[in-house]
Amino acid sequence: MIDPRDPRVAVIPRRLAGVERILAVTGGKGGIGKSLVSTTLALALGSAGRRVGLFDLDLTSPTDHVILGLAGEFPTEEFGLEPPAVAGVRFMSVRYFIGDRPAPMRGRELTDALIEILAVTRWQDLDVLVIDMPPGLGDTTLDVAHLLPRAEHLVVASSSALVKETARRMLRLLADLRAPVAGVLANMARDDRHGVGDLAEDHGVPFLGALPWDDGVEEALGNPQRLLEAPFGRAVRGIAARLVGAP
Amino acid sequence: MHELALAEAVVTAALETARSNGLTRITRIEVRVGELQQIENDAFELAIRELLPPGEPSVAGAVVEVRPDAAVFRCRACGAAFGLSETGGPQGDDASEAIHFIPELAHAFLRCPSCQSPDFEVTAGRGVRLEAIEGD
């Protein structure tokens, strides 16, 4: 008799074998634009000719579908679940299944749901899989570091002292977890005095740049082309090119 | 089929476990499937058998047993313990499909039959578990 194991974990590396890079957009604090940054980053990479996937890991209350303008797309069931292409991005979210219902889950349940999705989702070949991380430094951050150790974390911060305080903790946690960090970026920047570059320097990680406060973003939600052409979207495209390079 | 992806996970884990424990032959694989997963056990057993590859460790003649695990819930709000049938079960195709794909999404669809809270714990019968591997 051999100790029982969770069979789903064993198959996760195979499910992601065709994915070259995984970028986890994180930051810890809620409301700092992780969903907008991750979704726009995926759209920018797709528009630059990259094969890109987007995984909305806010399992209890996903929102990336609003930014993408999801219509009636649904995963194809073929030896697992194949995420449909939405605006050029292979998109996975529990939104397909729960509609607009809340999905209240706690610790172990979040872990189980994440493992289940990773075990049955067939991403095919991707240059980049972007993961939109939920707020917080707990369950999902730890799970991603454990289950996807090659995921490179992209920490979103802003000029707010409260946001930077949380971003510092996140960077320390990622260092403790030995999780790769792609860099830090400043979101909602109104000028150059956001101080996020200093935060990156303090932790010895790259500062990727600043994304401007953009009043037009709200009206561009659900319209990927308009989003990419807005000042915010153009800045994200610049960061995408720096992160991944020209195709 | 979504079940095939889970069957492949079972086979991958079984082979890895056998190899890491020095087994050259697998004689029996026991898998538990939670009621919440809503998988047809015979079909799942067949899928596992068909995905077992020839080679090392040998799986020729291995017995594959898939057993059901009844779902058991405990409400965190009022403490009531209950089964899936007491919730009335998933209502409609959308609910069934969601829970079939991701059992934790039961929290979006099911409620405690005593107090109607969605804050319950699934204490048994949530998904697929590799219960045992035997061999030599």
Tab-separated table of C-alpha atoms in Angstrom:
chain	number	residue	atom	x	y	z
A	1	MET	CA	0.000	0.000	0.000
A	2	ILE	CA	1.359	3.380	-0.995
A	3	ASP	CA	0.324	6.654	0.575
A	4	PRO	CA	-2.520	8.192	-1.384
A	5	ARG	CA	-1.795	11.414	-3.297
A	6	ASP	CA	-3.867	14.030	-4.964
A	7	PRO	CA	-3.751	12.795	-8.572
A	8	ARG	CA	-4.585	16.187	-10.015
A	9	VAL	CA	-1.330	17.841	-8.940
A	10	ALA	CA	0.743	15.306	-10.882
A	11	VAL	CA	-0.723	16.348	-14.209
A	12	ILE	CA	-0.378	20.147	-13.823
A	13	PRO	CA	3.163	20.390	-15.294
A	14	ARG	CA	1.962	18.477	-18.360
A	15	ARG	CA	-1.004	20.834	-18.779
A	16	LEU	CA	1.378	23.794	-18.840
A	17	ALA	CA	4.167	22.146	-20.835
A	18	GLY	CA	3.339	24.212	-23.927
A	19	VAL	CA	3.386	27.510	-22.025
A	20	GLU	CA	6.699	29.321	-22.351
A	21	ARG	CA	6.273	31.978	-19.638
A	22	ILE	CA	3.803	32.537	-16.828
A	23	LEU	CA	3.318	36.098	-15.544
A	24	ALA	CA	1.324	36.437	-12.317
A	25	VAL	CA	0.016	39.994	-11.853
A	26	THR	CA	-0.174	40.595	-8.138
A	27	GLY	CA	0.245	43.302	-5.511
A	28	GLY	CA	-1.631	42.290	-2.399
A	29	LYS	CA	-3.892	45.292	-1.998
A	30	GLY	CA	-7.355	45.303	-3.531
A	31	GLY	CA	-8.416	48.036	-5.928
A	32	ILE	CA	-4.970	48.758	-7.370
A	33	GLY	CA	-5.839	47.642	-10.890
A	34	LYS	CA	-4.498	44.095	-11.031
A	35	SER	CA	-7.378	42.925	-13.207
A	36	LEU	CA	-7.094	45.860	-15.563
A	37	VAL	CA	-3.318	45.549	-15.810
A	38	SER	CA	-3.335	41.778	-16.329
A	39	THR	CA	-6.142	41.797	-18.886
A	40	THR	CA	-4.705	44.734	-20.819
A	41	LEU	CA	-1.267	43.111	-20.685
A	42	ALA	CA	-2.729	39.942	-22.201
A	43	LEU	CA	-4.513	41.982	-24.888
A	44	ALA	CA	-1.317	43.920	-25.624
A	45	LEU	CA	0.706	40.733	-25.994
A	46	GLY	CA	-1.988	39.262	-28.238
A	47	SER	CA	-2.094	42.366	-30.423
A	48	ALA	CA	1.703	42.139	-30.757
A	49	GLY	CA	1.336	38.684	-32.263
A	50	ARG	CA	2.041	36.647	-29.155
A	51	ARG	CA	0.085	33.513	-28.329
A	52	VAL	CA	-1.344	34.513	-24.989
A	53	GLY	CA	-3.631	33.124	-22.313
A	54	LEU	CA	-5.355	34.872	-19.412
A	55	PHE	CA	-6.459	33.111	-16.243
A	56	ASP	CA	-8.706	35.099	-13.897
A	57	LEU	CA	-7.687	33.706	-10.548
A	58	ASP	CA	-10.096	35.843	-8.574
A	59	LEU	CA	-12.204	32.726	-8.075
A	60	THR	CA	-14.780	34.198	-5.714
A	61	SER	CA	-15.570	37.306	-7.775
A	62	PRO	CA	-13.988	37.375	-11.247
A	63	THR	CA	-14.087	40.534	-13.392
A	64	ASP	CA	-11.679	40.111	-16.313
A	65	HIS	CA	-14.567	39.074	-18.556
A	66	VAL	CA	-16.016	42.581	-18.200
A	67	ILE	CA	-12.785	44.122	-19.477
A	68	LEU	CA	-12.550	41.651	-22.357
A	69	GLY	CA	-16.196	42.075	-23.344
A	70	LEU	CA	-16.986	38.366	-23.085
A	71	ALA	CA	-20.050	37.531	-25.179
A	72	GLY	CA	-21.255	33.938	-25.379
A	73	GLU	CA	-17.907	32.172	-25.473
A	74	PHE	CA	-17.504	28.988	-23.440
A	75	PRO	CA	-14.665	26.478	-23.040
A	76	THR	CA	-14.636	23.528	-25.394
A	77	GLU	CA	-14.768	20.180	-23.631
A	78	GLU	CA	-12.105	18.099	-25.322
A	79	PHE	CA	-9.978	15.875	-23.097
A	80	GLY	CA	-10.373	18.596	-20.493
A	81	LEU	CA	-11.419	22.207	-20.967
A	82	GLU	CA	-9.973	24.277	-23.776
A	83	PRO	CA	-10.286	28.017	-23.073
A	84	PRO	CA	-11.936	29.928	-25.917
A	85	ALA	CA	-10.200	32.824	-27.664
A	86	VAL	CA	-11.733	36.121	-26.549
A	87	ALA	CA	-10.341	39.185	-28.356
A	88	GLY	CA	-7.296	37.128	-29.313
A	89	VAL	CA	-6.671	35.897	-25.766
A	90	ARG	CA	-7.289	32.329	-24.591
A	91	PHE	CA	-9.366	33.101	-21.543
A	92	MET	CA	-10.188	30.971	-18.499
A	93	SER	CA	-12.433	32.088	-15.665
A	94	VAL	CA	-14.983	30.578	-13.305
A	95	ARG	CA	-17.322	33.233	-14.714
A	96	TYR	CA	-18.249	30.735	-17.431
A	97	PHE	CA	-19.761	28.521	-14.764
A	98	ILE	CA	-21.119	30.805	-12.059
A	99	GLY	CA	-22.483	33.663	-14.154
A	100	ASP	CA	-23.003	36.641	-11.861
A	101	ARG	CA	-23.340	34.568	-8.674
A	102	PRO	CA	-20.847	35.014	-5.824
A	103	ALA	CA	-18.696	31.942	-5.157
A	104	PRO	CA	-17.823	32.210	-1.453
A	105	MET	CA	-14.874	29.887	-0.794
A	106	ARG	CA	-12.349	29.561	1.989
A	107	GLY	CA	-8.727	28.391	2.210
A	108	ARG	CA	-8.726	24.722	1.276
A	109	GLU	CA	-11.636	25.218	-1.086
A	110	LEU	CA	-9.747	27.900	-3.021
A	111	THR	CA	-6.772	25.576	-3.259
A	112	ASP	CA	-8.926	22.687	-4.466
A	113	ALA	CA	-10.674	24.834	-7.053
A	114	LEU	CA	-7.317	26.117	-8.339
A	115	ILE	CA	-5.865	22.605	-8.569
A	116	GLU	CA	-8.973	21.348	-10.336
A	117	ILE	CA	-8.845	24.109	-12.944
A	118	LEU	CA	-5.113	23.689	-13.530
A	119	ALA	CA	-5.563	19.927	-13.892
A	120	VAL	CA	-8.325	20.056	-16.488
A	121	THR	CA	-7.485	23.201	-18.501
A	122	ARG	CA	-5.669	22.604	-21.761
A	123	TRP	CA	-3.957	25.860	-22.665
A	124	GLN	CA	-2.239	24.462	-25.769
A	125	ASP	CA	0.950	26.262	-26.873
A	126	LEU	CA	1.285	29.782	-25.478
A	127	ASP	CA	4.121	32.269	-25.442
A	128	VAL	CA	2.747	33.822	-22.254
A	129	LEU	CA	0.063	32.900	-19.742
A	130	VAL	CA	-0.989	35.947	-17.710
A	131	ILE	CA	-2.568	35.221	-14.337
A	132	ASP	CA	-4.730	37.822	-12.639
A	133	MET	CA	-4.096	37.203	-8.944
A	134	PRO	CA	-6.702	37.992	-6.278
A	135	PRO	CA	-5.944	40.486	-3.502
A	136	GLY	CA	-4.205	39.281	-0.369
A	137	LEU	CA	-0.985	37.560	0.605
A	138	GLY	CA	-2.608	34.300	1.675
A	139	ASP	CA	-4.037	31.225	0.029
A	140	THR	CA	-3.713	31.878	-3.676
A	141	THR	CA	-0.318	33.584	-3.496
A	142	LEU	CA	1.037	30.586	-1.597
A	143	ASP	CA	-0.701	28.110	-3.915
A	144	VAL	CA	0.660	29.712	-7.080
A	145	ALA	CA	4.190	29.801	-5.657
A	146	HIS	CA	3.860	26.118	-4.805
A	147	LEU	CA	1.966	24.799	-7.837
A	148	LEU	CA	3.499	27.085	-10.477
A	149	PRO	CA	7.024	27.719	-9.190
A	150	ARG	CA	8.177	29.169	-12.515
A	151	ALA	CA	5.492	31.875	-12.481
A	152	GLU	CA	7.125	35.308	-12.587
A	153	HIS	CA	5.342	37.794	-10.365
A	154	LEU	CA	4.605	41.282	-11.572
A	155	VAL	CA	3.809	43.484	-8.594
A	156	VAL	CA	1.380	46.362	-9.138
A	157	ALA	CA	1.806	49.340	-6.800
A	158	SER	CA	0.842	53.005	-6.759
A	159	SER	CA	1.797	56.290	-5.114
A	160	SER	CA	-0.385	55.480	-2.091
A	161	ALA	CA	1.577	54.765	1.063
A	162	LEU	CA	-0.968	52.073	1.938
A	163	VAL	CA	-0.454	50.312	-1.380
A	164	LYS	CA	3.323	50.516	-1.114
A	165	GLU	CA	3.216	49.139	2.427
A	166	THR	CA	1.360	46.070	1.108
A	167	ALA	CA	3.595	45.803	-1.977
A	168	ARG	CA	6.661	45.732	0.303
A	169	ARG	CA	5.171	42.848	2.252
A	170	MET	CA	4.326	41.072	-0.987
A	171	LEU	CA	7.903	41.463	-2.255
A	172	ARG	CA	9.278	40.133	1.030
A	173	LEU	CA	6.888	37.181	0.904
A	174	LEU	CA	7.826	36.386	-2.710
A	175	ALA	CA	11.504	36.502	-1.726
A	176	ASP	CA	10.836	34.174	1.199
A	177	LEU	CA	8.968	31.819	-1.140
A	178	ARG	CA	11.844	32.087	-3.664
A	179	ALA	CA	9.230	33.009	-6.255
A	180	PRO	CA	10.592	34.816	-9.351
A	181	VAL	CA	9.716	38.513	-9.627
A	182	ALA	CA	9.470	40.048	-13.111
A	183	GLY	CA	9.331	43.532	-11.627
A	184	VAL	CA	7.202	46.259	-10.106
A	185	LEU	CA	5.079	48.808	-11.921
A	186	ALA	CA	3.286	51.963	-10.824
A	187	ASN	CA	-0.398	52.121	-11.665
A	188	MET	CA	-2.730	55.126	-11.568
A	189	ALA	CA	0.277	57.451	-11.754
A	190	ARG	CA	-0.646	61.149	-11.952
A	191	ASP	CA	2.983	62.295	-12.134
A	192	ASP	CA	6.533	61.023	-11.660
A	193	ARG	CA	6.435	61.294	-7.873
A	194	HIS	CA	4.833	57.909	-7.230
A	195	GLY	CA	7.983	56.514	-5.581
A	196	VAL	CA	7.442	53.008	-6.936
A	197	GLY	CA	10.862	53.023	-8.609
A	198	ASP	CA	12.445	53.439	-5.174
A	199	LEU	CA	10.358	50.547	-3.880
A	200	ALA	CA	11.661	48.313	-6.667
A	201	GLU	CA	15.228	49.425	-6.049
A	202	ASP	CA	14.915	48.759	-2.307
A	203	HIS	CA	14.015	45.161	-3.096
A	204	GLY	CA	16.481	44.656	-5.924
A	205	VAL	CA	13.842	43.999	-8.589
A	206	PRO	CA	13.266	45.787	-11.925
A	207	PHE	CA	11.028	48.847	-12.116
A	208	LEU	CA	8.954	48.226	-15.225
A	209	GLY	CA	7.460	51.689	-15.610
A	210	ALA	CA	4.361	53.720	-14.794
A	211	LEU	CA	0.826	53.465	-16.113
A	212	PRO	CA	-1.002	56.800	-16.148
A	213	TRP	CA	-4.258	57.628	-14.439
A	214	ASP	CA	-6.653	57.556	-17.373
A	215	ASP	CA	-10.204	58.864	-17.091
A	216	GLY	CA	-11.081	57.122	-20.350
A	217	VAL	CA	-10.413	53.590	-19.117
A	218	GLU	CA	-13.835	53.057	-17.568
A	219	GLU	CA	-15.559	53.787	-20.867
A	220	ALA	CA	-13.204	51.412	-22.691
A	221	LEU	CA	-14.138	48.419	-20.548
A	222	GLY	CA	-15.523	45.692	-22.774
A	223	ASN	CA	-13.911	47.230	-25.844
A	224	PRO	CA	-10.384	45.775	-26.120
A	225	GLN	CA	-9.379	47.839	-29.151
A	226	ARG	CA	-10.385	51.088	-27.486
A	227	LEU	CA	-8.628	50.052	-24.293
A	228	LEU	CA	-5.379	49.357	-26.126
A	229	GLU	CA	-5.549	52.755	-27.833
A	230	ALA	CA	-6.195	54.697	-24.608
A	231	PRO	CA	-3.174	56.302	-22.864
A	232	PHE	CA	-3.333	53.511	-20.254
A	233	GLY	CA	-3.369	50.806	-22.945
A	234	ARG	CA	-0.489	52.395	-24.843
A	235	ALA	CA	1.581	52.432	-21.666
A	236	VAL	CA	0.749	48.768	-21.022
A	237	ARG	CA	1.850	47.930	-24.554
A	238	GLY	CA	5.206	49.530	-23.787
A	239	ILE	CA	5.587	47.454	-20.648
A	240	ALA	CA	4.520	44.309	-22.548
A	241	ALA	CA	7.248	44.927	-25.119
A	242	ARG	CA	9.831	45.422	-22.373
A	243	LEU	CA	8.721	42.263	-20.564
A	244	VAL	CA	8.524	39.934	-23.505
A	245	GLY	CA	10.347	41.656	-26.365
A	246	ALA	CA	9.342	41.854	-29.992
A	247	PRO	CA	7.718	38.725	-31.431
B	1	MET	CA	-14.447	14.758	-22.273
B	2	HIS	CA	-13.483	16.497	-19.062
B	3	GLU	CA	-13.380	13.102	-17.291
B	4	LEU	CA	-10.510	12.029	-19.539
B	5	ALA	CA	-8.348	14.845	-18.161
B	6	LEU	CA	-9.000	13.606	-14.622
B	7	ALA	CA	-8.382	10.002	-15.691
B	8	GLU	CA	-5.055	11.096	-17.154
B	9	ALA	CA	-4.228	12.770	-13.838
B	10	VAL	CA	-4.979	9.522	-11.999
B	11	VAL	CA	-2.781	7.520	-14.384
B	12	THR	CA	0.077	10.046	-14.180
B	13	ALA	CA	-0.034	10.083	-10.378
B	14	ALA	CA	-0.300	6.283	-10.174
B	15	LEU	CA	2.747	5.757	-12.398
B	16	GLU	CA	4.770	8.426	-10.562
B	17	THR	CA	3.874	6.923	-7.188
B	18	ALA	CA	4.730	3.406	-8.357
B	19	ARG	CA	8.100	4.523	-9.747
B	20	SER	CA	9.027	6.557	-6.678
B	21	ASN	CA	8.268	3.524	-4.519
B	22	GLY	CA	10.249	1.090	-6.663
B	23	LEU	CA	7.282	-0.866	-8.021
B	24	THR	CA	7.891	-2.647	-11.329
B	25	ARG	CA	4.331	-3.933	-11.527
B	26	ILE	CA	1.022	-2.358	-10.516
B	27	THR	CA	-1.629	-4.894	-9.565
B	28	ARG	CA	-4.398	-2.633	-8.234
B	29	ILE	CA	-5.402	1.015	-8.373
B	30	GLU	CA	-8.180	2.281	-6.160
B	31	VAL	CA	-9.749	5.625	-6.906
B	32	ARG	CA	-12.455	7.429	-4.967
B	33	VAL	CA	-14.777	9.762	-6.824
B	34	GLY	CA	-16.790	12.254	-4.848
B	35	GLU	CA	-20.509	12.531	-5.414
B	36	LEU	CA	-20.090	16.253	-6.084
B	37	GLN	CA	-17.936	15.515	-9.132
B	38	GLN	CA	-20.914	13.751	-10.768
B	39	ILE	CA	-18.800	11.361	-12.797
B	40	GLU	CA	-20.156	8.064	-14.064
B	41	ASN	CA	-17.961	5.548	-12.267
B	42	ASP	CA	-17.932	2.782	-14.892
B	43	ALA	CA	-16.981	5.201	-17.649
B	44	PHE	CA	-14.246	6.682	-15.466
B	45	GLU	CA	-12.872	3.233	-14.697
B	46	LEU	CA	-12.805	2.436	-18.413
B	47	ALA	CA	-11.034	5.729	-19.180
B	48	ILE	CA	-8.328	4.986	-16.607
B	49	ARG	CA	-7.817	1.478	-18.030
B	50	GLU	CA	-7.521	2.796	-21.571
B	51	LEU	CA	-4.986	5.453	-20.577
B	52	LEU	CA	-2.684	3.063	-18.686
B	53	PRO	CA	0.353	2.811	-20.964
B	54	PRO	CA	2.371	-0.319	-21.689
B	55	GLY	CA	5.922	-0.321	-20.326
B	56	GLU	CA	7.499	0.113	-16.925
B	57	PRO	CA	5.936	-0.264	-14.416
B	58	SER	CA	3.843	-3.048	-15.893
B	59	VAL	CA	0.111	-2.537	-15.628
B	60	ALA	CA	-0.960	-5.727	-17.426
B	61	GLY	CA	-3.847	-7.281	-15.558
B	62	ALA	CA	-4.036	-4.429	-13.039
B	63	VAL	CA	-7.364	-4.126	-11.262
B	64	VAL	CA	-8.859	-0.625	-11.417
B	65	GLU	CA	-11.527	0.114	-8.830
B	66	VAL	CA	-13.477	3.349	-8.823
B	67	ARG	CA	-15.592	3.808	-5.719
B	68	PRO	CA	-18.068	6.554	-4.955
B	69	ASP	CA	-17.729	8.863	-1.965
B	70	ALA	CA	-20.974	10.349	-0.731
B	71	ALA	CA	-20.872	14.134	-0.374
B	72	VAL	CA	-21.140	15.339	3.216
B	73	PHE	CA	-21.454	19.002	4.137
B	74	ARG	CA	-21.244	20.895	7.419
B	75	CYS	CA	-22.677	24.373	7.705
B	76	ARG	CA	-20.247	26.861	9.215
B	77	ALA	CA	-23.087	29.179	10.153
B	78	CYS	CA	-25.458	26.854	12.030
B	79	GLY	CA	-23.417	23.643	12.349
B	80	ALA	CA	-25.912	21.405	10.521
B	81	ALA	CA	-24.526	18.339	8.758
B	82	PHE	CA	-26.257	17.370	5.531
B	83	GLY	CA	-25.942	15.430	2.294
B	84	LEU	CA	-26.318	16.521	-1.320
B	85	SER	CA	-29.915	15.292	-1.608
B	86	GLU	CA	-30.935	17.420	1.385
B	87	THR	CA	-29.847	20.560	-0.462
B	88	GLY	CA	-32.206	19.621	-3.262
B	89	GLY	CA	-29.115	19.048	-5.447
B	90	PRO	CA	-27.879	21.361	-8.196
B	91	GLN	CA	-30.873	23.071	-9.803
B	92	GLY	CA	-30.650	23.104	-13.585
B	93	ASP	CA	-28.023	22.210	-16.147
B	94	ASP	CA	-25.834	25.229	-15.427
B	95	ALA	CA	-25.474	24.342	-11.750
B	96	SER	CA	-24.821	20.672	-12.504
B	97	GLU	CA	-22.237	21.530	-15.123
B	98	ALA	CA	-20.426	24.045	-12.904
B	99	ILE	CA	-20.173	21.649	-9.986
B	100	HIS	CA	-19.195	18.812	-12.299
B	101	PHE	CA	-16.243	20.818	-13.630
B	102	ILE	CA	-15.215	22.493	-10.359
B	103	PRO	CA	-16.862	20.936	-7.269
B	104	GLU	CA	-16.054	23.974	-5.072
B	105	LEU	CA	-18.474	26.011	-7.178
B	106	ALA	CA	-21.153	24.238	-5.138
B	107	HIS	CA	-20.849	27.347	-2.958
B	108	ALA	CA	-22.360	29.402	-5.762
B	109	PHE	CA	-25.368	27.121	-6.117
B	110	LEU	CA	-26.112	25.097	-2.964
B	111	ARG	CA	-27.364	26.296	0.418
B	112	CYS	CA	-27.539	24.817	3.886
B	113	PRO	CA	-31.017	23.239	4.132
B	114	SER	CA	-31.349	24.482	7.724
B	115	CYS	CA	-30.326	28.146	7.533
B	116	GLN	CA	-29.795	28.768	3.766
B	117	SER	CA	-26.170	29.853	4.262
B	118	PRO	CA	-23.682	29.334	1.389
B	119	ASP	CA	-20.891	29.139	3.996
B	120	PHE	CA	-20.534	25.402	4.369
B	121	GLU	CA	-17.679	22.948	4.357
B	122	VAL	CA	-17.484	19.925	2.078
B	123	THR	CA	-16.220	17.344	4.555
B	124	ALA	CA	-16.361	14.393	2.142
B	125	GLY	CA	-17.100	13.552	-1.466
B	126	ARG	CA	-15.629	16.568	-3.257
B	127	GLY	CA	-13.515	15.191	-6.088
B	128	VAL	CA	-11.180	12.513	-7.368
B	129	ARG	CA	-8.696	10.886	-5.004
B	130	LEU	CA	-6.056	8.237	-5.631
B	131	GLU	CA	-6.819	6.071	-2.633
B	132	ALA	CA	-4.322	3.230	-3.031
B	133	ILE	CA	-1.869	1.554	-5.352
B	134	GLU	CA	-0.750	-2.009	-4.873
B	135	GLY	CA	2.019	-3.847	-6.669
B	136	ASP	CA	5.432	-5.388	-6.319
